[in-house]
PDB file of C-alpha atoms in Angstrom:
ATOM      1  CA  MET X 316      -1.416 -12.446  10.957  1.00 37.00           C
ATOM      2  CA  ASN X 317       0.371  -9.255   9.831  1.00 44.00           C
ATOM      3  CA  PHE X 318       3.908  -9.988   8.606  1.00 45.00           C
ATOM      4  CA  PHE X 319       5.040  -6.445   9.386  1.00 54.00           C
ATOM      5  CA  TRP X 320       5.588  -4.696  12.699  1.00 64.00           C
ATOM      6  CA  PHE X 321       3.428  -1.794  11.478  1.00 68.00           C
ATOM      7  CA  PRO X 322       0.045  -1.756   9.681  1.00 75.00           C
ATOM      8  CA  ILE X 323       0.785  -2.580   6.051  1.00 77.00           C
ATOM      9  CA  GLU X 324      -1.389   0.287   4.796  1.00 80.00           C
ATOM     10  CA  HIS X 325       0.902   2.730   6.621  1.00 82.00           C
ATOM     11  CA  LEU X 326       4.159   1.326   5.214  1.00 82.00           C
ATOM     12  CA  PRO X 327       4.742   4.111   2.626  1.00 86.00           C
ATOM     13  CA  VAL X 328       4.517   6.771   5.355  1.00 89.00           C
ATOM     14  CA  ILE X 329       6.616   4.721   7.780  1.00 86.00           C
ATOM     15  CA  ILE X 330       9.369   4.067   5.237  1.00 85.00           C
ATOM     16  CA  LEU X 331       9.458   7.765   4.299  1.00 90.00           C
ATOM     17  CA  VAL X 332       9.757   8.811   7.936  1.00 92.00           C
ATOM     18  CA  MET X 333      12.427   6.180   8.610  1.00 89.00           C
ATOM     19  CA  LEU X 334      14.500   7.280   5.615  1.00 90.00           C
ATOM     20  CA  ILE X 335      14.427  10.889   6.791  1.00 94.00           C
ATOM     21  CA  ALA X 336      15.058  10.053  10.453  1.00 94.00           C
ATOM     22  CA  PHE X 337      17.973   7.709   9.724  1.00 93.00           C
ATOM     23  CA  SER X 338      19.517  10.040   7.128  1.00 94.00           C
ATOM     24  CA  VAL X 339      19.420  13.091   9.394  1.00 96.00           C
ATOM     25  CA  HIS X 340      20.759  11.040  12.318  1.00 96.00           C
ATOM     26  CA  GLU X 341      23.789   9.782  10.374  1.00 96.00           C
ATOM     27  CA  PHE X 342      24.304  13.127   8.643  1.00 97.00           C
ATOM     28  CA  ALA X 343      24.485  14.784  12.073  1.00 97.00           C
ATOM     29  CA  HIS X 344      27.271  12.403  13.107  1.00 96.00           C
ATOM     30  CA  ALA X 345      29.190  12.898   9.842  1.00 97.00           C
ATOM     31  CA  TRP X 346      28.789  16.678   9.628  1.00 97.00           C
ATOM     32  CA  THR X 347      29.795  17.252  13.250  1.00 97.00           C
ATOM     33  CA  ALA X 348      32.876  15.027  12.911  1.00 96.00           C
ATOM     34  CA  TRP X 349      33.836  16.859   9.712  1.00 96.00           C
ATOM     35  CA  LYS X 350      33.517  20.256  11.397  1.00 96.00           C
ATOM     36  CA  PHE X 351      35.663  19.039  14.296  1.00 96.00           C
ATOM     37  CA  GLY X 352      38.483  18.037  11.963  1.00 94.00           C
ATOM     38  CA  ASP X 353      37.824  14.405  10.988  1.00 95.00           C
ATOM     39  CA  ASP X 354      37.104  14.199   7.261  1.00 94.00           C
ATOM     40  CA  THR X 355      36.805  10.390   7.176  1.00 95.00           C
ATOM     41  CA  ALA X 356      33.029  10.414   6.747  1.00 94.00           C
ATOM     42  CA  TYR X 357      33.239  13.370   4.359  1.00 95.00           C
ATOM     43  CA  ARG X 358      35.616  11.483   2.054  1.00 94.00           C
ATOM     44  CA  GLU X 359      33.221   8.521   2.088  1.00 93.00           C
ATOM     45  CA  GLY X 360      30.337  10.728   0.975  1.00 94.00           C
ATOM     46  CA  ARG X 361      28.471  10.590   4.278  1.00 95.00           C
ATOM     47  CA  VAL X 362      28.112  14.349   4.828  1.00 96.00           C
ATOM     48  CA  THR X 363      24.868  14.306   2.889  1.00 95.00           C
ATOM     49  CA  LEU X 364      21.144  13.960   3.481  1.00 94.00           C
ATOM     50  CA  ASN X 365      20.850  11.498   0.595  1.00 93.00           C
ATOM     51  CA  PRO X 366      19.294   8.360   2.162  1.00 91.00           C
ATOM     52  CA  LEU X 367      21.205   6.086  -0.233  1.00 90.00           C
ATOM     53  CA  ALA X 368      24.477   7.107   1.423  1.00 92.00           C
ATOM     54  CA  HIS X 369      23.262   5.971   4.842  1.00 92.00           C
ATOM     55  CA  LEU X 370      20.793   3.189   4.147  1.00 87.00           C
ATOM     56  CA  ASP X 371      21.458  -0.342   5.312  1.00 85.00           C
ATOM     57  CA  TRP X 372      18.881  -2.466   3.511  1.00 82.00           C
ATOM     58  CA  ILE X 373      19.005  -5.293   6.049  1.00 80.00           C
ATOM     59  CA  GLY X 374      18.641  -2.828   8.917  1.00 78.00           C
ATOM     60  CA  MET X 375      15.693  -1.187   7.160  1.00 76.00           C
ATOM     61  CA  LEU X 376      14.041  -4.553   6.572  1.00 76.00           C
ATOM     62  CA  PHE X 377      14.441  -5.488  10.223  1.00 73.00           C
ATOM     63  CA  LEU X 378      12.901  -2.202  11.293  1.00 72.00           C
ATOM     64  CA  VAL X 379       9.847  -2.687   9.084  1.00 70.00           C
ATOM     65  CA  ILE X 380       9.379  -6.324  10.103  1.00 71.00           C
ATOM     66  CA  ALA X 381      10.553  -6.350  13.711  1.00 66.00           C
ATOM     67  CA  GLY X 382      10.391  -2.702  14.786  1.00 64.00           C
ATOM     68  CA  PHE X 383      14.159  -2.693  15.308  1.00 66.00           C
ATOM     69  CA  GLY X 384      16.735  -1.654  12.730  1.00 70.00           C
ATOM     70  CA  TRP X 385      19.803   0.377  11.898  1.00 77.00           C
ATOM     71  CA  ALA X 386      21.582   2.469   9.268  1.00 86.00           C
ATOM     72  CA  LYS X 387      25.214   2.372   8.147  1.00 88.00           C
ATOM     73  CA  PRO X 388      27.419   3.542  11.015  1.00 89.00           C
ATOM     74  CA  VAL X 389      29.413   6.699  10.311  1.00 93.00           C
ATOM     75  CA  PRO X 390      33.197   6.141  10.494  1.00 93.00           C
ATOM     76  CA  VAL X 391      34.807   8.463  13.039  1.00 93.00           C
ATOM     77  CA  ARG X 392      38.497   8.774  13.887  1.00 93.00           C
ATOM     78  CA  ARG X 393      38.532  10.497  17.257  1.00 89.00           C
ATOM     79  CA  SER X 394      42.324  10.845  17.128  1.00 91.00           C
ATOM     80  CA  ARG X 395      41.836  13.608  14.578  1.00 94.00           C
ATOM     81  CA  PHE X 396      39.886  15.759  17.022  1.00 94.00           C
ATOM     82  CA  ARG X 397      41.656  18.561  18.868  1.00 92.00           C
ATOM     83  CA  LYS X 398      39.964  17.409  22.084  1.00 92.00           C
ATOM     84  CA  PRO X 399      39.260  13.712  21.389  1.00 92.00           C
ATOM     85  CA  ARG X 400      37.102  12.881  24.422  1.00 93.00           C
ATOM     86  CA  LEU X 401      34.895  15.986  24.415  1.00 94.00           C
ATOM     87  CA  MET X 402      34.497  16.205  20.667  1.00 95.00           C
ATOM     88  CA  ASN X 403      33.782  12.495  20.278  1.00 95.00           C
ATOM     89  CA  ILE X 404      31.004  12.802  22.866  1.00 96.00           C
ATOM     90  CA  VAL X 405      29.519  15.745  20.946  1.00 96.00           C
ATOM     91  CA  VAL X 406      29.795  13.923  17.609  1.00 96.00           C
ATOM     92  CA  THR X 407      28.129  10.845  19.102  1.00 96.00           C
ATOM     93  CA  ALA X 408      25.362  12.829  20.804  1.00 96.00           C
ATOM     94  CA  ALA X 409      24.643  14.770  17.598  1.00 96.00           C
ATOM     95  CA  GLY X 410      22.751  11.804  16.124  1.00 96.00           C
ATOM     96  CA  PRO X 411      20.157  11.309  18.884  1.00 95.00           C
ATOM     97  CA  ILE X 412      19.839  15.071  19.367  1.00 97.00           C
ATOM     98  CA  SER X 413      19.031  15.478  15.672  1.00 97.00           C
ATOM     99  CA  ASN X 414      16.070  13.103  16.085  1.00 97.00           C
ATOM    100  CA  LEU X 415      14.858  15.095  19.074  1.00 97.00           C
ATOM    101  CA  LEU X 416      15.060  18.285  17.007  1.00 97.00           C
ATOM    102  CA  LEU X 417      13.184  16.656  14.124  1.00 97.00           C
ATOM    103  CA  ALA X 418      10.358  15.717  16.482  1.00 97.00           C
ATOM    104  CA  PHE X 419      10.259  19.215  17.979  1.00 97.00           C
ATOM    105  CA  LEU X 420      10.385  20.894  14.563  1.00 96.00           C
ATOM    106  CA  LEU X 421       7.347  19.069  13.206  1.00 96.00           C
ATOM    107  CA  LEU X 422       5.417  19.691  16.413  1.00 95.00           C
ATOM    108  CA  PHE X 423       6.315  23.387  16.153  1.00 96.00           C
ATOM    109  CA  VAL X 424       5.025  23.524  12.565  1.00 95.00           C
ATOM    110  CA  PHE X 425       1.812  21.756  13.640  1.00 94.00           C
ATOM    111  CA  TYR X 426       1.192  24.258  16.447  1.00 94.00           C
ATOM    112  CA  LEU X 427       1.949  27.125  14.057  1.00 94.00           C
ATOM    113  CA  LEU X 428      -0.562  25.840  11.509  1.00 92.00           C
ATOM    114  CA  ILE X 429      -3.182  25.516  14.240  1.00 91.00           C
ATOM    115  CA  ALA X 430      -2.502  29.106  15.338  1.00 91.00           C
ATOM    116  CA  LEU X 431      -2.958  30.252  11.733  1.00 91.00           C
ATOM    117  CA  ASN X 432      -6.260  28.317  11.482  1.00 89.00           C
ATOM    118  CA  VAL X 433      -4.949  26.397   8.462  1.00 89.00           C
ATOM    119  CA  PHE X 434      -6.711  23.195   9.469  1.00 88.00           C
ATOM    120  CA  ASP X 435     -10.090  24.946   9.499  1.00 85.00           C
ATOM    121  CA  ARG X 436     -10.002  24.728   5.704  1.00 83.00           C
ATOM    122  CA  THR X 437      -8.753  21.149   5.630  1.00 84.00           C
ATOM    123  CA  SER X 438     -10.906  18.127   4.870  1.00 88.00           C
ATOM    124  CA  SER X 439     -11.339  15.539   7.606  1.00 87.00           C
ATOM    125  CA  ASP X 440      -9.558  12.871   5.537  1.00 89.00           C
ATOM    126  CA  LEU X 441      -6.519  15.071   4.940  1.00 90.00           C
ATOM    127  CA  TYR X 442      -6.394  16.084   8.602  1.00 91.00           C
ATOM    128  CA  HIS X 443      -6.588  12.408   9.603  1.00 90.00           C
ATOM    129  CA  ASN X 444      -3.678  11.558   7.299  1.00 91.00           C
ATOM    130  CA  ILE X 445      -1.668  14.468   8.694  1.00 92.00           C
ATOM    131  CA  LEU X 446      -2.200  13.112  12.205  1.00 93.00           C
ATOM    132  CA  ILE X 447      -1.066   9.645  11.114  1.00 93.00           C
ATOM    133  CA  PHE X 448       2.097  11.124   9.601  1.00 94.00           C
ATOM    134  CA  MET X 449       2.727  13.167  12.756  1.00 94.00           C
ATOM    135  CA  ASN X 450       2.221  10.145  14.970  1.00 93.00           C
ATOM    136  CA  TYR X 451       4.858   8.101  13.136  1.00 92.00           C
ATOM    137  CA  TRP X 452       7.218  11.053  12.797  1.00 95.00           C
ATOM    138  CA  LEU X 453       7.146  11.754  16.534  1.00 95.00           C
ATOM    139  CA  ASN X 454       7.243   8.119  17.640  1.00 91.00           C
ATOM    140  CA  ILE X 455      10.002   6.992  15.288  1.00 91.00           C
ATOM    141  CA  ASN X 456      12.255   9.976  15.983  1.00 95.00           C
ATOM    142  CA  LEU X 457      11.768   9.746  19.744  1.00 94.00           C
ATOM    143  CA  ALA X 458      12.327   5.979  19.581  1.00 90.00           C
ATOM    144  CA  LEU X 459      15.614   6.544  17.729  1.00 91.00           C
ATOM    145  CA  LEU X 460      16.599   9.117  20.338  1.00 94.00           C
ATOM    146  CA  LEU X 461      15.979   6.770  23.259  1.00 93.00           C
ATOM    147  CA  PHE X 462      17.111   3.538  21.615  1.00 89.00           C
ATOM    148  CA  ASN X 463      20.454   4.996  20.596  1.00 91.00           C
ATOM    149  CA  LEU X 464      21.126   6.148  24.150  1.00 92.00           C
ATOM    150  CA  ILE X 465      21.194   2.542  25.402  1.00 91.00           C
ATOM    151  CA  PRO X 466      24.806   1.954  26.570  1.00 91.00           C
ATOM    152  CA  VAL X 467      25.350  -1.218  24.535  1.00 89.00           C
ATOM    153  CA  PRO X 468      27.917  -1.442  21.706  1.00 87.00           C
ATOM    154  CA  PRO X 469      27.671  -0.320  18.964  1.00 84.00           C
ATOM    155  CA  LEU X 470      24.918   2.140  19.932  1.00 89.00           C
ATOM    156  CA  ASP X 471      25.608   5.824  20.546  1.00 93.00           C
ATOM    157  CA  GLY X 472      24.949   5.468  24.244  1.00 93.00           C
ATOM    158  CA  TYR X 473      27.892   3.121  24.653  1.00 92.00           C
ATOM    159  CA  ARG X 474      30.193   5.341  22.596  1.00 92.00           C
ATOM    160  CA  ILE X 475      29.477   8.141  25.072  1.00 94.00           C
ATOM    161  CA  VAL X 476      29.849   5.984  28.185  1.00 94.00           C
ATOM    162  CA  GLU X 477      33.008   4.446  26.739  1.00 93.00           C
ATOM    163  CA  GLU X 478      34.798   7.788  27.073  1.00 91.00           C
ATOM    164  CA  PHE X 479      34.524   7.522  30.864  1.00 92.00           C
ATOM    165  CA  LEU X 480      35.459   3.852  31.267  1.00 91.00           C
ATOM    166  CA  PRO X 481      38.905   2.629  32.326  1.00 90.00           C
ATOM    167  CA  LEU X 482      41.009   1.227  29.485  1.00 88.00           C
ATOM    168  CA  ARG X 483      40.878  -2.314  30.907  1.00 91.00           C
ATOM    169  CA  THR X 484      37.065  -2.233  31.052  1.00 91.00           C
ATOM    170  CA  ARG X 485      36.860  -0.975  27.481  1.00 88.00           C
ATOM    171  CA  MET X 486      39.142  -3.757  26.302  1.00 91.00           C
ATOM    172  CA  ILE X 487      37.039  -6.408  28.060  1.00 92.00           C
ATOM    173  CA  ILE X 488      33.861  -5.043  26.487  1.00 90.00           C
ATOM    174  CA  GLN X 489      35.511  -4.879  23.077  1.00 88.00           C
ATOM    175  CA  GLU X 490      36.688  -8.488  23.354  1.00 89.00           C
ATOM    176  CA  ASN X 491      33.172  -9.614  24.251  1.00 90.00           C
ATOM    177  CA  SER X 492      31.244  -7.207  22.024  1.00 85.00           C
ATOM    178  CA  GLN X 493      29.841 -10.006  19.834  1.00 87.00           C
ATOM    179  CA  TRP X 494      28.406 -11.822  22.846  1.00 91.00           C
ATOM    180  CA  ILE X 495      27.047  -8.591  24.268  1.00 88.00           C
ATOM    181  CA  MET X 496      25.353  -7.814  20.962  1.00 84.00           C
ATOM    182  CA  PHE X 497      23.976 -11.353  20.759  1.00 86.00           C
ATOM    183  CA  GLY X 498      22.484 -11.000  24.248  1.00 88.00           C
ATOM    184  CA  PHE X 499      21.054  -7.625  23.298  1.00 85.00           C
ATOM    185  CA  LEU X 500      19.367  -9.099  20.222  1.00 80.00           C
ATOM    186  CA  ILE X 501      17.814 -11.799  22.415  1.00 86.00           C
ATOM    187  CA  VAL X 502      16.357  -9.062  24.612  1.00 84.00           C
ATOM    188  CA  VAL X 503      15.064  -7.210  21.548  1.00 78.00           C
ATOM    189  CA  PHE X 504      13.340 -10.182  19.928  1.00 77.00           C
ATOM    190  CA  ILE X 505      11.874 -11.937  22.994  1.00 82.00           C
ATOM    191  CA  PRO X 506       8.703  -9.966  23.860  1.00 79.00           C
ATOM    192  CA  PRO X 507       8.726 -10.413  27.678  1.00 87.00           C
ATOM    193  CA  LEU X 508      12.373  -9.332  27.921  1.00 86.00           C
ATOM    194  CA  ARG X 509      11.816  -6.512  25.459  1.00 83.00           C
ATOM    195  CA  ASP X 510       8.763  -5.227  27.351  1.00 85.00           C
ATOM    196  CA  ALA X 511      10.619  -5.304  30.671  1.00 89.00           C
ATOM    197  CA  THR X 512      13.648  -3.396  29.338  1.00 87.00           C
ATOM    198  CA  ILE X 513      13.404  -1.499  26.074  1.00 85.00           C
ATOM    199  CA  GLY X 514       9.643  -1.225  26.443  1.00 86.00           C
ATOM    200  CA  ARG X 515      10.068   0.635  29.725  1.00 91.00           C
ATOM    201  CA  LEU X 516      12.648   2.903  28.152  1.00 90.00           C
ATOM    202  CA  MET X 517      10.268   3.723  25.303  1.00 89.00           C
ATOM    203  CA  GLN X 518       7.706   4.863  27.849  1.00 92.00           C
ATOM    204  CA  LEU X 519       9.878   7.958  28.223  1.00 94.00           C
ATOM    205  CA  LYS X 520       8.550   9.134  24.863  1.00 94.00           C
ATOM    206  CA  SER X 521       5.408  10.351  26.601  1.00 94.00           C
ATOM    207  CA  PRO X 522       7.062  12.725  29.122  1.00 96.00           C
ATOM    208  CA  ILE X 523       9.415  14.023  26.404  1.00 96.00           C
ATOM    209  CA  LEU X 524       6.448  14.748  24.141  1.00 95.00           C
ATOM    210  CA  GLU X 525       4.563  16.348  27.010  1.00 95.00           C
ATOM    211  CA  GLY X 526       7.574  18.546  27.726  1.00 96.00           C
ATOM    212  CA  MET X 527       7.715  19.728  24.116  1.00 95.00           C
ATOM    213  CA  GLN X 528       3.980  20.404  24.122  1.00 95.00           C
ATOM    214  CA  TRP X 529       4.312  22.397  27.345  1.00 94.00           C
ATOM    215  CA  LEU X 530       7.119  24.478  25.837  1.00 93.00           C
ATOM    216  CA  LEU X 531       5.177  25.146  22.655  1.00 94.00           C
ATOM    217  CA  GLY X 532       2.125  25.990  24.754  1.00 90.00           C
ATOM    218  CA  LEU X 533       4.104  28.882  26.203  1.00 91.00           C
ATOM    219  CA  VAL X 534       4.810  30.193  22.709  1.00 86.00           C
ATOM    220  CA  PHE X 535       1.378  29.688  21.151  1.00 86.00           C
TER     221      PHE X 535
END
């Protein structure tokens, strides 16, 4: 039985992709907050693409073993924004959007290389490895996009929805956040519950990928 969520022979590629995807995601939060007037993350050294600034080793281990993980959350003080609600939504959305852009960027480069006939001079083994890398790059970045949009604290999706909730509702959720997170972890780690909820959400990766391919098909 494989101890890891992914094939062990692919772990180097998977870890590389995860480090990039997590780092860009957290950098997007930190950089956007900094540009909007909150230098909290900047002063903590989070406006960087250095993975060591964002890496949570336990979260990384969980992702490799269980297919579910996290990085260090970026500290944001929305009170420092000129328009706290709007700018906090943008700062929060910047993370998932960055993963969408990463997926689109690699797909764009792949289509460009095909148009330039670069792969005609590539060995079958190298082309196979490129496809493996692309597969993980697209799947991990799109998974981070969708997973972070789940409206459960402390995920990005909740931080966006929170801006539209009444104060009393936010306080109730905050008081029960530990129980909510515990219930969420149960859903994540029990396969039938996971398949019926998060698994269905992850099925949206296919139409998103198809949409990007359609758009690139218009260009190439």
